[in-house]
Amino acid sequence: MVSLSINGMLVKVPQGTTILDAAKKLNFRIPTLCQHDDLCVAGNCRVCVVEQLGGRSLLAACATPVSSGMQILTNSLKVRAARKHVIELLLSEHNADCTKCYKNGNCELQDLSNEFSVGDHLLLDLTETKEYTIDRFSPSIIKDDSKCIRCQRCVRTCEQLQGVNALTVAYKGEHQKISTFEELSMAEVICTNCGQCINRCPTGALVERTYLDEVWDAILDPEKHVVVQTAPAVRVGLGEELGFEPGERVTGKMVAALKRLGFDSVLDTDFSADLTIMEEGTELLTRLKRALVDKDPSVALPMTTSCSPGWIKFIEHTFPEYLPNVSTCKSPQQMFGALAKTYFAQVRKLDPKNIVSVSIMPCTAKKYEANRPEMRSSGYKDVDYVLTTRELAKMIKQAGVEFRKLKEDKYDSIMGKSTGAGVIFGATGGVMEAALRTAYEIITGREVPFEGLNITPVRGMEGVRLASIKIEECKEEWSFLNGVELKCAVAHGLVNARELMNRVKSGDLIVHFIEVMACPGGCLGGGGQPIPTNEKIRKKRTEAIYAEDMSMELRKSHENPEVIGIYKEFLGEPLSHKSHELLHTHYTERVRY
Amino acid sequence: MKDKHVKRVDLIFEKIECRDVLEKIIDMEPDAICQEILESDLKGRGGAGFPTGMKWRFGSQEESSIKYIVCNADEGEPGTFKDREILDQVPGKVFCGMAIAARAVGAKAGYVYLRGEYKFLIPKLNEELAKFHRTMDEFNQNFRIQVRLGSGAYICGEESALFESIEGKRGEPRNKPPYPTTSGLFGKPTIINNVETLVYTVMIMKYGASHFKELGTKDSRGSKVFSVSGDTPKAGIFELELGMSVNEFVEEFGDGDTKAVQVGGASGFCVPRKRFEETIIGFEGVPTGGSMKLFNSTRSMYNVLHNYLDFFTEESCGQCTPCRVGCQQLLKGVEAVKRGDKNSKYLDELVKLAKTMKRASKCGLGQSVGNAFGSIVENFKEEIIY
């Protein structure tokens, strides 16, 4: 332990603790900008500078480990002067037209300049003579360099959490900026559209491309029947934007709010998550049969999940040789979209051309996914507009809906019914768990041998997790699986996905089924979720997801009555011709520079 | 009483037989080498002046099977060109100095990080390096050196940015601590010394610390190679005993009309005529990595300052706020004052800003912008305003 004093108060902390964390222990908050709990230390914004008595220069509290006998001042004259200067300097380079900014009200720089009352800028406005680029080419992400404060959080996110390196630092001195490979647009570089950069940007330099106006136009058009689907992770995140604590579930209030906003049918992506399990589970068993019984050498194993569009774009760029291994199932969003303009239209006697299909997602990559040319199997664009959790919160605020006071409501039917298995799609390991609950039962006729159906080995926050389940006493048609140990791997965060795939590629790891979610924590940590995010918040949302699962009447996808119904009335059976037409897709090898 | 004249010295460029020194140090205990360098009071000749012996001792105390010796040959300070000459004239002595450091701390690999513009030296260096490696083989020593080329960024002369550059990354300074002796190149304990410093260690091992200490003052032992430029009839490279005043220097090198000397390049201090007498060139006065620029009365100090600020605005790595934006504000600020868009009081605001840059910047670059700015504005205010 190291003893030091901060503002005259003594504190003991373990060796290696930063001054920032030591101060936190004494309830002194030191302002930061480039620091983020999920990322390595940068120490480049210099907002957190503190004074060490007897020291020549100030120290960056986030980057400096404590040493014994240190006497730190966090609010001395020198510190105040420097901090104010740093904020003024940042503002002098920043397009500070806050009222017109998408992040107005949720901007760390705005908060700081407010705290330090930086009113009349003494320094010169440097933005007048600079040229900035605003990149609007990506369907998911808008990158506005005029708002960028070069904290490099996005660069570190893209490198350390995602291993994608779409964003990088270019040039030096006054020309230094956050750029891309050869300064191509975000739409052209290897970017998975995951939006993790957006989630960590302290200002409005990286934001989602919003489709709020388009959705309002559709809602307010009497000709249109606007169908909305909500992803599992939205219900455990939305509250944070509307005054609730992280981890508070707001499913019923969200449904009520969506109805008040004027959506004609409020439906659930969890329904199509259950459907995904039926299709994907069957696909896995079929692949296993072809490999084990038919000894077909062309069958691609391990099979990987395909729900995460960030993961799909990543594998298309990075491991194209493994594209045959990716499940051909569309993501739940896109299955839902294809069915909304076919099955749903047919049952509800609607002309699909008058249906506008909107999805609320914790994700920015879903915006890209909905725009993929192959996502038009209904004959129309299957999902017209994708909004993030944050955008939905904005709609609720715009419409003046008092969210807190809303009575809980229920999803409409059809395509509104779901099980706990569909809900846990929102957490890393959830698709794996849901698939195992169903597949094991199909094979053996018995429930998975885990207490309360909770397959805990696939849960958690480890970057890569391995689990296996021994299959015994199979039903007759599955007897070829008797004694097989089904091996599974789960990864979240693309840096972990890359590690996992490299292990598979090297032959070091042999598994049958792989779940990958592009974002840390799975969808609940998605790029479209409320800001801020960190591991603590993601854990709260995870707890909420599993609590929601436990609260459900049904917890296995194959027991979802609407899923049973759609196979009976419309699709026939999993992997049927119709299923293939509407619910399955293919992938494209993409450039790898 | 010290002789009141500029005294020329010939240590750095003295042609010696390096293998004799190598043979001597190979039989020495590492700690004895550190001790000898410590006793010499040699301070780093790159400008910062950290005691070399202390640096080596820290490095020798680190427990690591891999350690590195890095020679900082990224000579980029405006107005300094002495390392180029040293590398050209006596490259063998530079490698010899690295071998001494390697012996002192227990390193097996060394790098010379060569300024990109000095690419023309590479054939010569490689030739000399082959000879050096043959000598090491003869002595059964496995220390090996590689030459790495920079790409023209001033910031890569900053030691931790230099490591990043060798590692193949963008040259940006790291947070300190940890310091290089604990975690330097590739995260391993690293001794990084300037070209000139390394050559002095050779001469100290050859002639002994006491011989070296006979030169210079208490705070600035020994001699130093100066790059003299500007308004002088004697531009060039001179090895001089430390401890002279700026006045003595100007008497030797000035053109009779010297109004200011910029000691230490863009990141150094501007000494005006009225302070020539009292200012010692050395660690007790104004330290320098070698750059000595003389300005006579035909020069506009506004232009001098503008030039330096322009340089820093371009050469800041851009990573930290005070340096990236501060440099632009100082540059645009003096322009605005000159134009009359801002009144002279604005200079006081800029001086305060320069102080913040000194205190709050991440590395030596941002921390030293205020040196030239403060000393020029303070002494030549009227030239900035009018």
XYZ file of C-alpha atoms in Angstrom, chain A residues 41-46 49 56-60 63-65 78 81-83 85-90 92-93 121-126 129-130 148-150 152 169-176, chain B residues 152-155 170 172 175-177 310 312-326 328-329 331-333 336 342 346 349-350 352-354 356-363 367:
94
model
C -4.790 5.212 -20.471
C -3.958 7.927 -23.002
C -3.191 10.973 -20.886
C -3.524 13.287 -23.849
C -6.388 15.708 -23.130
C -4.663 17.062 -19.987
C -3.847 17.674 -14.508
C 8.026 21.249 -11.695
C 5.147 20.397 -13.960
C 1.585 19.294 -13.398
C 0.698 15.601 -13.571
C -2.023 13.901 -15.557
C -1.872 8.454 -16.225
C 0.283 8.904 -13.152
C 0.567 6.177 -10.551
C -2.043 26.422 -10.963
C -5.504 28.001 -14.481
C -4.215 25.066 -16.494
C -7.541 23.259 -16.565
C -6.788 26.882 -20.384
C -7.091 23.302 -21.592
C -10.855 23.578 -21.855
C -10.564 26.930 -23.636
C -8.016 25.477 -26.023
C -10.295 22.556 -26.832
C -11.132 27.154 -29.625
C -10.650 24.221 -31.992
C -13.441 33.039 -24.995
C -10.261 34.989 -24.529
C -8.444 32.885 -27.062
C -8.842 33.102 -30.808
C -11.438 31.001 -32.591
C -9.376 28.632 -34.697
C -9.658 29.326 -40.627
C -9.772 25.541 -40.661
C -13.522 16.281 -32.636
C -11.277 17.024 -29.651
C -8.618 14.375 -30.586
C -8.494 9.299 -29.382
C -4.566 9.189 -36.069
C -3.224 10.984 -39.115
C -0.887 13.935 -39.644
C 0.740 15.935 -36.898
C 0.675 19.321 -35.248
C -2.178 21.598 -36.225
C -3.203 19.154 -38.965
C -3.461 16.152 -36.692
C 11.399 13.482 -40.546
C 9.228 14.122 -37.509
C 10.863 16.357 -34.909
C 8.870 14.669 -32.145
C 3.097 6.450 -34.838
C 3.914 9.896 -30.082
C 3.183 8.825 -20.374
C 5.945 8.926 -17.793
C 6.487 7.132 -15.498
C 5.469 28.013 -37.020
C 6.226 23.969 -33.303
C 2.730 24.304 -34.728
C 3.851 21.942 -37.465
C 5.996 19.613 -35.367
C 3.812 19.087 -32.305
C 2.670 15.473 -32.530
C -0.822 16.796 -31.927
C -1.602 14.329 -29.228
C -2.014 16.554 -26.184
C -4.177 19.633 -26.010
C -1.820 22.244 -24.545
C 0.806 21.603 -27.193
C -1.378 21.020 -30.259
C -3.751 23.912 -29.731
C -1.464 26.055 -27.608
C -1.564 27.449 -32.838
C -2.886 29.997 -30.362
C 1.288 31.659 -33.462
C -2.073 33.146 -34.417
C -1.952 35.306 -31.299
C -3.072 39.170 -34.351
C -5.456 42.327 -30.575
C -3.078 40.099 -25.310
C -2.562 36.387 -21.950
C -0.313 34.466 -24.313
C 0.100 32.890 -19.286
C -0.939 30.344 -21.879
C 2.704 29.515 -22.543
C 0.217 26.415 -18.901
C 1.832 24.703 -21.873
C 5.030 24.399 -19.873
C 3.233 22.889 -16.909
C 0.557 20.780 -18.497
C 1.984 19.391 -21.745
C 2.697 15.714 -21.946
C 6.294 15.842 -23.130
C 6.859 22.000 -22.173
